[in-house]
């Protein structure tokens, strides 16, 4: 039977169901129809209208026309769509690509037990990269990572690592969210290869509009990986300080890394006068200079202040430079 409501319009559904309830002597097909509607063997029953569908059968998400679909997606974008709790088994990937359907899959994952969650996630194993890059399906992968045991999302890690997609994912508008969730939720041992790939390409990822948030996530959540990452940042300070996103990563490192890493990074900034002044005049970098002056001591701090004093006129010409110039 067709999975479209229009299929049912030529048939007198109401009359058939009424006959089932009203007549004692019924032909065999009429007798079994109500039972079929209530069984899993009749998945098409979930496409019936609310007044004809058995109460225990959930409605399917479908659209009568392209305009109806567009309207539903617009409603979802406004945040007005409320998932109704339909059955998603067997159609997880199909629903995950849809604005409304992905909400149904997320609800199903959230409400299911661990075994059912694994069954849902298993339907995405052949679509990990497409799902990570999808505007709707990425939310389903994120939900899997957030609510499932880390061992059960290993298939996502495997795809990113084995296909060497970590750096590409970190720069992608949607896939970067998957990398961030993995960093947040999975133990360092599980994400070791992901962290190594991010550290190798830290300079280019840090200077990317989406990638910089991934590197900041590493700084905030992966304590054991921070020293190696900070050493890479030290090596590329001139390039990072010249980029708005790179400056934000340097500021994050100065505010979240452990004290030895912060001192090493501050000294590297102090040895490059142009880097120190550039960061001081940057909206996203002046915080790094402020934190550097807090951790530097003795002659190192004195030299840093002298560098800033020599660029006093430049600092006074910008809002954030004036903040740094006021530090004694």
PDB file of C-alpha atoms in Angstrom:
ATOM      1  CA  UNK A   1       0.000   0.000   0.000  1.00  0.00           C
ATOM      2  CA  UNK A   2       1.149   3.514  -0.724  1.00  0.00           C
ATOM      3  CA  UNK A   3       2.608   5.608   2.095  1.00  0.00           C
ATOM      4  CA  UNK A   4       0.607   8.621   1.028  1.00  0.00           C
ATOM      5  CA  UNK A   5      -2.753   9.696   2.377  1.00  0.00           C
ATOM      6  CA  UNK A   6      -4.034  10.439  -1.132  1.00  0.00           C
ATOM      7  CA  UNK A   7      -4.054   6.684  -1.737  1.00  0.00           C
ATOM      8  CA  UNK A   8      -6.875   6.302   0.766  1.00  0.00           C
ATOM      9  CA  UNK A   9      -9.173   8.961  -0.624  1.00  0.00           C
ATOM     10  CA  UNK A  10     -10.938   6.726  -3.211  1.00  0.00           C
ATOM     11  CA  UNK A  11     -11.661   4.076  -0.547  1.00  0.00           C
ATOM     12  CA  UNK A  12     -14.572   4.340   1.938  1.00  0.00           C
ATOM     13  CA  UNK A  13     -12.382   3.871   5.014  1.00  0.00           C
ATOM     14  CA  UNK A  14     -15.016   5.097   7.414  1.00  0.00           C
ATOM     15  CA  UNK A  15     -17.624   2.796   5.911  1.00  0.00           C
ATOM     16  CA  UNK A  16     -15.339  -0.228   6.186  1.00  0.00           C
ATOM     17  CA  UNK A  17     -14.507   0.462   9.811  1.00  0.00           C
ATOM     18  CA  UNK A  18     -18.145   1.106  10.639  1.00  0.00           C
ATOM     19  CA  UNK A  19     -19.069  -2.204   9.067  1.00  0.00           C
ATOM     20  CA  UNK A  20     -16.464  -3.881  11.220  1.00  0.00           C
ATOM     21  CA  UNK A  21     -18.110  -2.527  14.354  1.00  0.00           C
ATOM     22  CA  UNK A  22     -21.803  -2.812  13.409  1.00  0.00           C
ATOM     23  CA  UNK A  23     -22.270  -6.160  11.645  1.00  0.00           C
ATOM     24  CA  UNK A  24     -21.990  -9.494  13.380  1.00  0.00           C
ATOM     25  CA  UNK A  25     -21.777 -11.416  10.130  1.00  0.00           C
ATOM     26  CA  UNK A  26     -18.718 -10.112   8.431  1.00  0.00           C
ATOM     27  CA  UNK A  27     -16.675 -11.304   5.472  1.00  0.00           C
ATOM     28  CA  UNK A  28     -13.242 -12.530   6.492  1.00  0.00           C
ATOM     29  CA  UNK A  29     -11.298  -9.518   5.090  1.00  0.00           C
ATOM     30  CA  UNK A  30     -13.531  -7.136   7.025  1.00  0.00           C
ATOM     31  CA  UNK A  31     -13.057  -9.117  10.225  1.00  0.00           C
ATOM     32  CA  UNK A  32      -9.275  -8.971  10.094  1.00  0.00           C
ATOM     33  CA  UNK A  33      -8.924  -5.320   9.019  1.00  0.00           C
ATOM     34  CA  UNK A  34      -9.197  -3.761  12.528  1.00  0.00           C
ATOM     35  CA  UNK A  35      -6.637  -6.227  13.836  1.00  0.00           C
ATOM     36  CA  UNK A  36      -4.296  -5.568  10.966  1.00  0.00           C
ATOM     37  CA  UNK A  37      -4.466  -1.860  11.644  1.00  0.00           C
ATOM     38  CA  UNK A  38      -3.273  -2.400  15.202  1.00  0.00           C
ATOM     39  CA  UNK A  39      -0.352  -4.709  14.378  1.00  0.00           C
ATOM     40  CA  UNK A  40       3.214  -3.946  13.451  1.00  0.00           C
ATOM     41  CA  UNK A  41       2.657  -5.937  10.271  1.00  0.00           C
ATOM     42  CA  UNK A  42       0.560  -3.038   8.954  1.00  0.00           C
ATOM     43  CA  UNK A  43       2.926  -0.051   9.097  1.00  0.00           C
ATOM     44  CA  UNK A  44       0.766   1.736   6.550  1.00  0.00           C
ATOM     45  CA  UNK A  45      -1.880   2.228   9.273  1.00  0.00           C
ATOM     46  CA  UNK A  46       0.278   4.996  10.742  1.00  0.00           C
ATOM     47  CA  UNK A  47      -0.499   7.114   7.672  1.00  0.00           C
ATOM     48  CA  UNK A  48      -4.244   7.163   8.382  1.00  0.00           C
ATOM     49  CA  UNK A  49      -5.927  10.364   9.613  1.00  0.00           C
ATOM     50  CA  UNK A  50      -6.150  10.855  13.367  1.00  0.00           C
ATOM     51  CA  UNK A  51      -9.838   9.925  13.526  1.00  0.00           C
ATOM     52  CA  UNK A  52      -9.257   6.590  11.742  1.00  0.00           C
ATOM     53  CA  UNK A  53      -5.859   5.551  13.078  1.00  0.00           C
ATOM     54  CA  UNK A  54      -5.848   3.208  16.126  1.00  0.00           C
ATOM     55  CA  UNK A  55      -4.811   5.043  19.284  1.00  0.00           C
ATOM     56  CA  UNK A  56      -1.713   2.951  19.867  1.00  0.00           C
ATOM     57  CA  UNK A  57      -0.420   3.579  16.330  1.00  0.00           C
ATOM     58  CA  UNK A  58       1.747   6.684  15.943  1.00  0.00           C
ATOM     59  CA  UNK A  59       1.365   9.047  13.011  1.00  0.00           C
ATOM     60  CA  UNK A  60       3.982   9.214  10.272  1.00  0.00           C
ATOM     61  CA  UNK A  61       5.582  12.415   9.103  1.00  0.00           C
ATOM     62  CA  UNK A  62       4.739  13.024   5.437  1.00  0.00           C
ATOM     63  CA  UNK A  63       3.794  15.878   3.182  1.00  0.00           C
ATOM     64  CA  UNK A  64       0.933  16.087   0.705  1.00  0.00           C
ATOM     65  CA  UNK A  65       2.806  18.521  -1.536  1.00  0.00           C
ATOM     66  CA  UNK A  66       6.046  20.442  -1.870  1.00  0.00           C
ATOM     67  CA  UNK A  67       4.355  23.570  -0.527  1.00  0.00           C
ATOM     68  CA  UNK A  68       3.184  21.672   2.558  1.00  0.00           C
ATOM     69  CA  UNK A  69       6.719  20.423   3.143  1.00  0.00           C
ATOM     70  CA  UNK A  70       8.134  23.937   2.776  1.00  0.00           C
ATOM     71  CA  UNK A  71       5.566  25.236   5.244  1.00  0.00           C
ATOM     72  CA  UNK A  72       6.458  22.528   7.761  1.00  0.00           C
ATOM     73  CA  UNK A  73      10.160  23.286   7.409  1.00  0.00           C
ATOM     74  CA  UNK A  74       9.494  26.991   7.908  1.00  0.00           C
ATOM     75  CA  UNK A  75       7.534  26.145  11.046  1.00  0.00           C
ATOM     76  CA  UNK A  76      10.442  24.040  12.290  1.00  0.00           C
ATOM     77  CA  UNK A  77      12.911  26.864  11.672  1.00  0.00           C
ATOM     78  CA  UNK A  78      10.740  29.153  13.773  1.00  0.00           C
ATOM     79  CA  UNK A  79      10.861  26.590  16.561  1.00  0.00           C
ATOM     80  CA  UNK A  80       7.096  25.977  16.450  1.00  0.00           C
ATOM     81  CA  UNK A  81       7.239  22.295  15.491  1.00  0.00           C
ATOM     82  CA  UNK A  82       6.656  19.863  18.351  1.00  0.00           C
ATOM     83  CA  UNK A  83       7.605  16.207  17.753  1.00  0.00           C
ATOM     84  CA  UNK A  84       4.707  13.795  18.253  1.00  0.00           C
ATOM     85  CA  UNK A  85       6.681  10.637  18.990  1.00  0.00           C
ATOM     86  CA  UNK A  86       6.344   8.600  15.798  1.00  0.00           C
ATOM     87  CA  UNK A  87       8.108   5.298  15.183  1.00  0.00           C
ATOM     88  CA  UNK A  88      11.389   5.904  13.373  1.00  0.00           C
ATOM     89  CA  UNK A  89      12.801   2.392  13.099  1.00  0.00           C
ATOM     90  CA  UNK A  90      13.704   1.502   9.543  1.00  0.00           C
ATOM     91  CA  UNK A  91      13.540   5.128   8.385  1.00  0.00           C
ATOM     92  CA  UNK A  92      16.051   6.876  10.619  1.00  0.00           C
ATOM     93  CA  UNK A  93      18.232   8.192   7.801  1.00  0.00           C
ATOM     94  CA  UNK A  94      15.225   9.309   5.780  1.00  0.00           C
ATOM     95  CA  UNK A  95      13.743  11.244   8.689  1.00  0.00           C
ATOM     96  CA  UNK A  96      17.107  12.637   9.782  1.00  0.00           C
ATOM     97  CA  UNK A  97      17.416  14.594   6.543  1.00  0.00           C
ATOM     98  CA  UNK A  98      14.163  16.457   7.165  1.00  0.00           C
ATOM     99  CA  UNK A  99      13.586  19.521   9.345  1.00  0.00           C
ATOM    100  CA  UNK A 100      10.632  17.956  11.163  1.00  0.00           C
ATOM    101  CA  UNK A 101      11.752  14.353  10.878  1.00  0.00           C
ATOM    102  CA  UNK A 102      15.106  14.977  12.570  1.00  0.00           C
ATOM    103  CA  UNK A 103      13.214  16.248  15.605  1.00  0.00           C
ATOM    104  CA  UNK A 104      11.238  13.023  15.693  1.00  0.00           C
ATOM    105  CA  UNK A 105      14.432  10.980  15.572  1.00  0.00           C
ATOM    106  CA  UNK A 106      15.989  13.072  18.354  1.00  0.00           C
ATOM    107  CA  UNK A 107      12.925  12.534  20.527  1.00  0.00           C
ATOM    108  CA  UNK A 108      13.008   8.812  19.812  1.00  0.00           C
ATOM    109  CA  UNK A 109      16.672   8.650  20.866  1.00  0.00           C
ATOM    110  CA  UNK A 110      16.002  10.630  23.997  1.00  0.00           C
ATOM    111  CA  UNK A 111      13.026   8.504  25.091  1.00  0.00           C
ATOM    112  CA  UNK A 112      14.428   5.085  24.141  1.00  0.00           C
ATOM    113  CA  UNK A 113      16.429   2.649  26.261  1.00  0.00           C
ATOM    114  CA  UNK A 114      20.071   2.020  25.441  1.00  0.00           C
ATOM    115  CA  UNK A 115      19.350  -0.993  23.235  1.00  0.00           C
ATOM    116  CA  UNK A 116      16.795   0.919  21.163  1.00  0.00           C
ATOM    117  CA  UNK A 117      19.152   3.862  20.905  1.00  0.00           C
ATOM    118  CA  UNK A 118      21.773   1.554  19.482  1.00  0.00           C
ATOM    119  CA  UNK A 119      19.277   0.238  16.926  1.00  0.00           C
ATOM    120  CA  UNK A 120      18.542   3.803  15.841  1.00  0.00           C
ATOM    121  CA  UNK A 121      22.217   4.753  15.674  1.00  0.00           C
ATOM    122  CA  UNK A 122      23.002   1.605  13.679  1.00  0.00           C
ATOM    123  CA  UNK A 123      20.868   2.922  10.824  1.00  0.00           C
ATOM    124  CA  UNK A 124      23.237   5.895  10.537  1.00  0.00           C
ATOM    125  CA  UNK A 125      26.479   3.930  10.370  1.00  0.00           C
ATOM    126  CA  UNK A 126      26.624   4.076   6.579  1.00  0.00           C
ATOM    127  CA  UNK A 127      25.746   7.783   6.517  1.00  0.00           C
ATOM    128  CA  UNK A 128      28.032   9.312   9.169  1.00  0.00           C
ATOM    129  CA  UNK A 129      29.772  11.886   6.963  1.00  0.00           C
ATOM    130  CA  UNK A 130      26.609  12.878   5.120  1.00  0.00           C
ATOM    131  CA  UNK A 131      24.801  13.208   8.446  1.00  0.00           C
ATOM    132  CA  UNK A 132      27.615  15.264   9.987  1.00  0.00           C
ATOM    133  CA  UNK A 133      27.473  17.708   7.068  1.00  0.00           C
ATOM    134  CA  UNK A 134      23.681  17.861   6.921  1.00  0.00           C
ATOM    135  CA  UNK A 135      21.809  20.888   8.295  1.00  0.00           C
ATOM    136  CA  UNK A 136      19.287  18.592  10.006  1.00  0.00           C
ATOM    137  CA  UNK A 137      20.983  15.216  10.393  1.00  0.00           C
ATOM    138  CA  UNK A 138      23.917  16.690  12.327  1.00  0.00           C
ATOM    139  CA  UNK A 139      21.524  17.281  15.213  1.00  0.00           C
ATOM    140  CA  UNK A 140      20.684  13.581  15.260  1.00  0.00           C
ATOM    141  CA  UNK A 141      24.369  12.634  15.484  1.00  0.00           C
ATOM    142  CA  UNK A 142      24.847  15.191  18.244  1.00  0.00           C
ATOM    143  CA  UNK A 143      21.938  13.684  20.167  1.00  0.00           C
ATOM    144  CA  UNK A 144      23.483  10.222  19.824  1.00  0.00           C
ATOM    145  CA  UNK A 145      26.779  11.491  21.245  1.00  0.00           C
ATOM    146  CA  UNK A 146      25.084  13.348  24.095  1.00  0.00           C
ATOM    147  CA  UNK A 147      22.815  10.574  25.393  1.00  0.00           C
ATOM    148  CA  UNK A 148      24.503   7.307  24.381  1.00  0.00           C
ATOM    149  CA  UNK A 149      27.425   5.556  26.018  1.00  0.00           C
ATOM    150  CA  UNK A 150      30.715   6.657  24.417  1.00  0.00           C
ATOM    151  CA  UNK A 151      31.424   3.101  23.261  1.00  0.00           C
ATOM    152  CA  UNK A 152      28.241   3.146  21.194  1.00  0.00           C
ATOM    153  CA  UNK A 153      29.337   6.184  19.168  1.00  0.00           C
ATOM    154  CA  UNK A 154      32.741   4.751  18.298  1.00  0.00           C
ATOM    155  CA  UNK A 155      31.517   4.306  14.732  1.00  0.00           C
ATOM    156  CA  UNK A 156      31.469   8.103  14.344  1.00  0.00           C
ATOM    157  CA  UNK A 157      35.062   8.381  15.561  1.00  0.00           C
ATOM    158  CA  UNK A 158      36.123   5.560  13.239  1.00  0.00           C
ATOM    159  CA  UNK A 159      34.707   7.262  10.148  1.00  0.00           C
ATOM    160  CA  UNK A 160      36.400  10.586  10.893  1.00  0.00           C
ATOM    161  CA  UNK A 161      39.767   8.984  11.667  1.00  0.00           C
ATOM    162  CA  UNK A 162      39.939   6.210   9.065  1.00  0.00           C
ATOM    163  CA  UNK A 163      38.798   8.446   6.229  1.00  0.00           C
ATOM    164  CA  UNK A 164      41.054  11.302   7.457  1.00  0.00           C
ATOM    165  CA  UNK A 165      38.145  13.703   7.758  1.00  0.00           C
ATOM    166  CA  UNK A 166      38.979  15.264  11.132  1.00  0.00           C
ATOM    167  CA  UNK A 167      40.467  18.530   9.838  1.00  0.00           C
ATOM    168  CA  UNK A 168      37.812  18.829   7.164  1.00  0.00           C
ATOM    169  CA  UNK A 169      35.081  18.240   9.726  1.00  0.00           C
ATOM    170  CA  UNK A 170      36.571  20.857  12.057  1.00  0.00           C
ATOM    171  CA  UNK A 171      36.218  23.470   9.304  1.00  0.00           C
ATOM    172  CA  UNK A 172      32.716  22.476   8.241  1.00  0.00           C
ATOM    173  CA  UNK A 173      29.726  24.585   9.270  1.00  0.00           C
ATOM    174  CA  UNK A 174      27.829  21.588  10.677  1.00  0.00           C
ATOM    175  CA  UNK A 175      30.394  18.821  11.072  1.00  0.00           C
ATOM    176  CA  UNK A 176      32.442  20.986  13.462  1.00  0.00           C
ATOM    177  CA  UNK A 177      29.624  20.468  15.978  1.00  0.00           C
ATOM    178  CA  UNK A 178      30.131  16.707  15.822  1.00  0.00           C
ATOM    179  CA  UNK A 179      33.834  17.082  16.603  1.00  0.00           C
ATOM    180  CA  UNK A 180      33.034  19.384  19.519  1.00  0.00           C
ATOM    181  CA  UNK A 181      30.493  16.948  20.992  1.00  0.00           C
ATOM    182  CA  UNK A 182      32.979  14.071  20.719  1.00  0.00           C
ATOM    183  CA  UNK A 183      35.606  16.164  22.516  1.00  0.00           C
ATOM    184  CA  UNK A 184      33.127  16.994  25.261  1.00  0.00           C
ATOM    185  CA  UNK A 185      31.654  13.548  25.845  1.00  0.00           C
ATOM    186  CA  UNK A 186      34.243  10.921  24.940  1.00  0.00           C
ATOM    187  CA  UNK A 187      37.314  10.022  27.020  1.00  0.00           C
ATOM    188  CA  UNK A 188      40.697  11.191  25.775  1.00  0.00           C
ATOM    189  CA  UNK A 189      41.749   7.621  24.945  1.00  0.00           C
ATOM    190  CA  UNK A 190      38.827   7.285  22.537  1.00  0.00           C
ATOM    191  CA  UNK A 191      39.449  10.619  20.811  1.00  0.00           C
ATOM    192  CA  UNK A 192      43.267  10.389  20.817  1.00  0.00           C
ATOM    193  CA  UNK A 193      43.599  10.209  17.030  1.00  0.00           C
ATOM    194  CA  UNK A 194      41.133  13.058  16.585  1.00  0.00           C
ATOM    195  CA  UNK A 195      43.120  15.239  18.976  1.00  0.00           C
ATOM    196  CA  UNK A 196      46.390  14.379  17.225  1.00  0.00           C
ATOM    197  CA  UNK A 197      44.945  15.392  13.855  1.00  0.00           C
ATOM    198  CA  UNK A 198      43.631  18.659  15.286  1.00  0.00           C
ATOM    199  CA  UNK A 199      47.005  19.444  16.880  1.00  0.00           C
ATOM    200  CA  UNK A 200      48.879  18.806  13.622  1.00  0.00           C
ATOM    201  CA  UNK A 201      46.669  21.261  11.740  1.00  0.00           C
ATOM    202  CA  UNK A 202      46.100  23.620  14.667  1.00  0.00           C
ATOM    203  CA  UNK A 203      47.357  26.736  12.887  1.00  0.00           C
ATOM    204  CA  UNK A 204      45.074  26.501   9.866  1.00  0.00           C
ATOM    205  CA  UNK A 205      42.091  25.279  11.891  1.00  0.00           C
ATOM    206  CA  UNK A 206      42.535  28.071  14.439  1.00  0.00           C
ATOM    207  CA  UNK A 207      42.312  30.677  11.678  1.00  0.00           C
ATOM    208  CA  UNK A 208      39.027  29.297  10.366  1.00  0.00           C
ATOM    209  CA  UNK A 209      35.583  30.727  11.119  1.00  0.00           C
ATOM    210  CA  UNK A 210      34.304  27.378  12.427  1.00  0.00           C
ATOM    211  CA  UNK A 211      37.551  25.593  13.195  1.00  0.00           C
ATOM    212  CA  UNK A 212      38.629  28.065  15.862  1.00  0.00           C
ATOM    213  CA  UNK A 213      35.770  26.909  18.077  1.00  0.00           C
ATOM    214  CA  UNK A 214      36.961  23.313  17.786  1.00  0.00           C
ATOM    215  CA  UNK A 215      40.478  24.270  18.900  1.00  0.00           C
ATOM    216  CA  UNK A 216      39.029  26.275  21.783  1.00  0.00           C
ATOM    217  CA  UNK A 217      37.058  23.169  22.767  1.00  0.00           C
ATOM    218  CA  UNK A 218      40.291  21.183  22.912  1.00  0.00           C
ATOM    219  CA  UNK A 219      41.834  23.844  25.147  1.00  0.00           C
ATOM    220  CA  UNK A 220      38.821  23.776  27.455  1.00  0.00           C
ATOM    221  CA  UNK A 221      38.150  20.036  27.674  1.00  0.00           C
ATOM    222  CA  UNK A 222      41.341  18.071  26.891  1.00  0.00           C
ATOM    223  CA  UNK A 223      43.877  18.821  29.598  1.00  0.00           C
ATOM    224  CA  UNK A 224      46.421  16.235  28.443  1.00  0.00           C
ATOM    225  CA  UNK A 225      46.467  17.589  24.879  1.00  0.00           C
ATOM    226  CA  UNK A 226      46.870  21.257  25.822  1.00  0.00           C
ATOM    227  CA  UNK A 227      50.695  21.336  26.254  1.00  0.00           C
ATOM    228  CA  UNK A 228      51.330  20.000  22.729  1.00  0.00           C
ATOM    229  CA  UNK A 229      48.668  22.286  21.308  1.00  0.00           C
ATOM    230  CA  UNK A 230      50.126  25.340  23.056  1.00  0.00           C
ATOM    231  CA  UNK A 231      53.565  24.567  21.615  1.00  0.00           C
ATOM    232  CA  UNK A 232      52.049  24.606  18.131  1.00  0.00           C
ATOM    233  CA  UNK A 233      50.354  27.917  18.913  1.00  0.00           C
ATOM    234  CA  UNK A 234      53.677  29.377  20.080  1.00  0.00           C
ATOM    235  CA  UNK A 235      55.313  28.425  16.793  1.00  0.00           C
ATOM    236  CA  UNK A 236      52.616  30.162  14.764  1.00  0.00           C
ATOM    237  CA  UNK A 237      51.981  33.254  16.893  1.00  0.00           C
ATOM    238  CA  UNK A 238      52.681  35.767  14.075  1.00  0.00           C
ATOM    239  CA  UNK A 239      50.062  34.160  11.818  1.00  0.00           C
ATOM    240  CA  UNK A 240      47.555  33.680  14.649  1.00  0.00           C
ATOM    241  CA  UNK A 241      47.891  37.255  15.899  1.00  0.00           C
ATOM    242  CA  UNK A 242      47.179  38.550  12.390  1.00  0.00           C
ATOM    243  CA  UNK A 243      43.881  36.677  12.162  1.00  0.00           C
ATOM    244  CA  UNK A 244      40.698  37.528  14.044  1.00  0.00           C
ATOM    245  CA  UNK A 245      39.906  33.866  14.721  1.00  0.00           C
ATOM    246  CA  UNK A 246      43.492  32.959  15.528  1.00  0.00           C
ATOM    247  CA  UNK A 247      43.638  35.782  18.071  1.00  0.00           C
ATOM    248  CA  UNK A 248      40.553  34.343  19.770  1.00  0.00           C
ATOM    249  CA  UNK A 249      42.292  30.970  20.079  1.00  0.00           C
ATOM    250  CA  UNK A 250      45.387  32.597  21.642  1.00  0.00           C
ATOM    251  CA  UNK A 251      43.171  34.411  24.148  1.00  0.00           C
ATOM    252  CA  UNK A 252      41.408  31.148  24.990  1.00  0.00           C
ATOM    253  CA  UNK A 253      44.744  29.427  25.585  1.00  0.00           C
ATOM    254  CA  UNK A 254      45.896  32.255  27.859  1.00  0.00           C
ATOM    255  CA  UNK A 255      42.726  32.059  29.939  1.00  0.00           C
ATOM    256  CA  UNK A 256      42.220  28.267  30.187  1.00  0.00           C
ATOM    257  CA  UNK A 257      45.608  26.521  29.938  1.00  0.00           C
ATOM    258  CA  UNK A 258      47.604  25.522  32.976  1.00  0.00           C
ATOM    259  CA  UNK A 259      50.083  28.011  34.430  1.00  0.00           C
ATOM    260  CA  UNK A 260      53.275  26.613  32.792  1.00  0.00           C
ATOM    261  CA  UNK A 261      51.642  26.714  29.343  1.00  0.00           C
ATOM    262  CA  UNK A 262      50.394  30.241  29.915  1.00  0.00           C
ATOM    263  CA  UNK A 263      53.856  31.458  30.966  1.00  0.00           C
ATOM    264  CA  UNK A 264      55.487  29.854  27.910  1.00  0.00           C
ATOM    265  CA  UNK A 265      52.917  31.411  25.610  1.00  0.00           C
ATOM    266  CA  UNK A 266      53.256  34.826  27.295  1.00  0.00           C
ATOM    267  CA  UNK A 267      57.039  34.751  26.902  1.00  0.00           C
ATOM    268  CA  UNK A 268      56.677  33.855  23.237  1.00  0.00           C
ATOM    269  CA  UNK A 269      54.414  36.892  22.812  1.00  0.00           C
ATOM    270  CA  UNK A 270      56.868  39.125  24.666  1.00  0.00           C
ATOM    271  CA  UNK A 271      59.700  38.048  22.357  1.00  0.00           C
ATOM    272  CA  UNK A 272      57.685  39.185  19.307  1.00  0.00           C
ATOM    273  CA  UNK A 273      56.891  42.916  19.802  1.00  0.00           C
ATOM    274  CA  UNK A 274      54.718  43.080  16.690  1.00  0.00           C
ATOM    275  CA  UNK A 275      52.653  40.122  17.931  1.00  0.00           C
ATOM    276  CA  UNK A 276      52.138  41.713  21.332  1.00  0.00           C
ATOM    277  CA  UNK A 277      50.987  45.034  19.868  1.00  0.00           C
ATOM    278  CA  UNK A 278      48.740  43.405  17.245  1.00  0.00           C
ATOM    279  CA  UNK A 279      46.980  41.351  19.866  1.00  0.00           C
ATOM    280  CA  UNK A 280      46.653  44.369  22.161  1.00  0.00           C
ATOM    281  CA  UNK A 281      44.744  46.229  19.434  1.00  0.00           C
ATOM    282  CA  UNK A 282      42.505  43.295  18.590  1.00  0.00           C
ATOM    283  CA  UNK A 283      38.993  42.792  19.882  1.00  0.00           C
ATOM    284  CA  UNK A 284      39.621  39.070  20.339  1.00  0.00           C
ATOM    285  CA  UNK A 285      43.302  39.324  21.222  1.00  0.00           C
ATOM    286  CA  UNK A 286      43.614  42.051  23.836  1.00  0.00           C
ATOM    287  CA  UNK A 287      42.531  39.578  26.518  1.00  0.00           C
ATOM    288  CA  UNK A 288      45.600  37.464  25.738  1.00  0.00           C
ATOM    289  CA  UNK A 289      47.879  40.469  26.353  1.00  0.00           C
ATOM    290  CA  UNK A 290      46.047  41.312  29.570  1.00  0.00           C
ATOM    291  CA  UNK A 291      46.463  37.730  30.814  1.00  0.00           C
ATOM    292  CA  UNK A 292      50.105  37.677  29.694  1.00  0.00           C
ATOM    293  CA  UNK A 293      50.876  40.736  31.813  1.00  0.00           C
ATOM    294  CA  UNK A 294      49.290  38.969  34.764  1.00  0.00           C
ATOM    295  CA  UNK A 295      51.458  35.836  34.519  1.00  0.00           C
ATOM    296  CA  UNK A 296      54.745  37.481  33.506  1.00  0.00           C
ATOM    297  CA  UNK A 297      57.028  38.523  36.327  1.00  0.00           C
ATOM    298  CA  UNK A 298      60.224  40.491  36.800  1.00  0.00           C
ATOM    299  CA  UNK A 299      62.189  41.508  33.748  1.00  0.00           C
ATOM    300  CA  UNK A 300      59.824  39.702  31.374  1.00  0.00           C
ATOM    301  CA  UNK A 301      56.893  41.809  32.509  1.00  0.00           C
ATOM    302  CA  UNK A 302      58.969  44.989  32.428  1.00  0.00           C
ATOM    303  CA  UNK A 303      60.045  44.343  28.848  1.00  0.00           C
ATOM    304  CA  UNK A 304      56.454  43.619  27.786  1.00  0.00           C
ATOM    305  CA  UNK A 305      55.283  46.911  29.314  1.00  0.00           C
ATOM    306  CA  UNK A 306      58.096  48.770  27.557  1.00  0.00           C
ATOM    307  CA  UNK A 307      57.045  47.315  24.193  1.00  0.00           C
ATOM    308  CA  UNK A 308      53.490  48.485  24.787  1.00  0.00           C
ATOM    309  CA  UNK A 309      54.670  51.913  25.959  1.00  0.00           C
ATOM    310  CA  UNK A 310      56.680  52.378  22.745  1.00  0.00           C
ATOM    311  CA  UNK A 311      53.443  51.785  20.800  1.00  0.00           C
ATOM    312  CA  UNK A 312      51.411  54.063  23.059  1.00  0.00           C
ATOM    313  CA  UNK A 313      50.081  56.226  20.213  1.00  0.00           C
ATOM    314  CA  UNK A 314      48.881  53.203  18.266  1.00  0.00           C
ATOM    315  CA  UNK A 315      47.201  51.723  21.329  1.00  0.00           C
ATOM    316  CA  UNK A 316      45.408  54.980  22.034  1.00  0.00           C
ATOM    317  CA  UNK A 317      43.864  54.993  18.575  1.00  0.00           C
ATOM    318  CA  UNK A 318      41.786  51.865  19.189  1.00  0.00           C
ATOM    319  CA  UNK A 319      39.271  50.899  21.850  1.00  0.00           C
ATOM    320  CA  UNK A 320      40.962  47.702  23.001  1.00  0.00           C
ATOM    321  CA  UNK A 321      44.446  49.157  22.837  1.00  0.00           C
ATOM    322  CA  UNK A 322      43.386  51.833  25.327  1.00  0.00           C
ATOM    323  CA  UNK A 323      42.303  49.076  27.739  1.00  0.00           C
ATOM    324  CA  UNK A 324      45.731  47.436  27.549  1.00  0.00           C
ATOM    325  CA  UNK A 325      47.505  50.821  27.788  1.00  0.00           C
ATOM    326  CA  UNK A 326      45.776  51.407  31.115  1.00  0.00           C
ATOM    327  CA  UNK A 327      47.378  48.321  32.662  1.00  0.00           C
ATOM    328  CA  UNK A 328      50.341  49.125  34.893  1.00  0.00           C
TER     329      UNK A 328
END
